[in-house]
Amino acid sequence: MTGDGSRNKLHEGKAKIVWDAGDGTYVVEFKDDATAFDGKKRGRIRDKGRCNNLISAALFELLEREGVPTHYVRTLSDREMVVVPLEIVMVEVVVRNVAAGSLAKRLGLEEGVPVAPPVLELYYKSDALGDPMINRYHVRALGLASDEEMDRIEALALRVNDVLSRAMADCDLRLIDFKLEFGRARDGRILLGDEISPDTCRFWDAATNEKLDKDRFRRDLGGVEDAYEQVLRRVTAAAPTWRAARPAVSGPAQARVYITLKKTVLDPQGAAVENALKALGYGEVSGVRVGKVIILDLAEASPERVEEMSRRLLANPVIEDFTFEIVRGTGARSHSVPV
Ligand SMILES: Nc1ncnc2c1ncn2[C@@H]1O[C@H](COP(=O)(O)OP(=O)(O)OP(=O)(O)O)[C@@H](O)[C@H]1O
Ligand SMILES: [Mg+2]
């Protein structure tokens, strides 16, 4: 699709177009265009844009629920998602669990040999230079990010690896390796950005080791469209099991509803607390959101009804997000509800 007139095209890349929606959010539009080998190989993969958008959305939602802050706000259409505007950190982070691609070539490892513990690599995001591999000294010398930001980015990347490796196992896929991009939101928080798809990850079928990712295009293996559709189908089938299980709690229970400003809304109180904590020497604090807790005593607790109450009255869905947990006795179940 093209702009609706009120949108402003900010960037047209090889795989996506970034639009300024004019309301403090960006829209990322996923294209069918495919490139490989620094743009030397070009083509189109039918419906890749739809697959990558919907796969990314499901994985961002999962990561968010698992405590990894992402730029994902909501899905706008089959090919578009609304995201938080980021100042992209020009360092691409690659995490590898199994030797493949450039790692296999550079270190003389046979493709398919596990590398443990996982290997984390940094690349300078520069098309003109062919995205050269760099290390933390280069990041410092080029002023690409602060040490604190890189510590946070590397910790998040490894957490993403843990969460995605487990989730992909639910899809009968092996997560071989993947590339992430992070960015700074307006409030300075580091969020995971860009996309998570067969364009940016290597996925192999768990039973056959068949490649179900962009390597099919890179290496002319055929069945390219099918591979993207296959990953989307498997992710879509597994996604409901990733959403927190919500068994009703029988008997008296307590619901605790946590309300915070949406991440697209500036939180001046959170920023003030963060600055004050840092001034007191708590440098490990990389983000603070201030919100409120509403505690409901219930004769009978249905997660669906607590969600409904939160949505209809307790939270303002225009500017606030909520999560809740239902507690009975000493046990607590936490339900994360993206609004
Ligand atoms: N939330 C965001 N805010 C701003 N820019 C973003 C956000 N998420 C991703 N981007 C950037 O948007 C662009 C998406 O386009 P695409 O992935 O097609 O670019 P590309 O051709 O790979 O080129 P590049 O080398 O810039 O990544 C990338 O430059 C990516 O870094
Ligand atoms: Mg890109």
Short mmCIF file of N, CA and C and ligand atoms in Angstrom, two decimals, residues 13-16 92 125 179 181 194-195 200, ligand 2:
data_model
loop_
_atom_site.label_atom_id
_atom_site.label_comp_id
_atom_site.label_asym_id
_atom_site.label_seq_id
_atom_site.Cartn_x
_atom_site.Cartn_y
_atom_site.Cartn_z
N GLY A 13 13.62 1.04 2.74
CA GLY A 13 14.78 0.15 2.75
C GLY A 13 14.56 -0.99 1.77
N LYS A 14 15.38 -2.03 1.91
CA LYS A 14 15.31 -3.15 0.98
C LYS A 14 14.08 -4.01 1.27
N ALA A 15 13.66 -4.07 2.51
CA ALA A 15 12.57 -4.98 2.87
C ALA A 15 11.33 -4.27 3.42
N LYS A 16 11.51 -3.02 3.86
CA LYS A 16 10.41 -2.35 4.54
C LYS A 16 10.39 -0.85 4.21
N GLU A 92 24.32 -3.84 14.62
CA GLU A 92 23.46 -5.01 14.51
C GLU A 92 24.02 -6.10 15.41
N LYS A 125 26.26 -1.17 11.32
CA LYS A 125 25.16 -1.09 10.37
C LYS A 125 25.48 -0.02 9.34
N LYS A 179 19.52 -11.93 13.69
CA LYS A 179 20.06 -10.56 13.77
C LYS A 179 19.02 -9.65 14.40
N GLU A 181 18.07 -5.51 15.82
CA GLU A 181 18.41 -4.08 15.86
C GLU A 181 17.70 -3.48 17.07
N ASP A 194 13.01 -3.06 14.58
CA ASP A 194 13.09 -3.72 13.28
C ASP A 194 12.13 -4.90 13.17
N GLU A 195 12.63 -6.12 12.86
CA GLU A 195 11.74 -7.26 12.61
C GLU A 195 12.39 -8.53 13.10
N THR A 200 15.53 -12.47 8.87
CA THR A 200 16.57 -12.07 9.84
C THR A 200 16.96 -13.21 10.78
MG MG B 2 16.81 -4.14 7.37
#
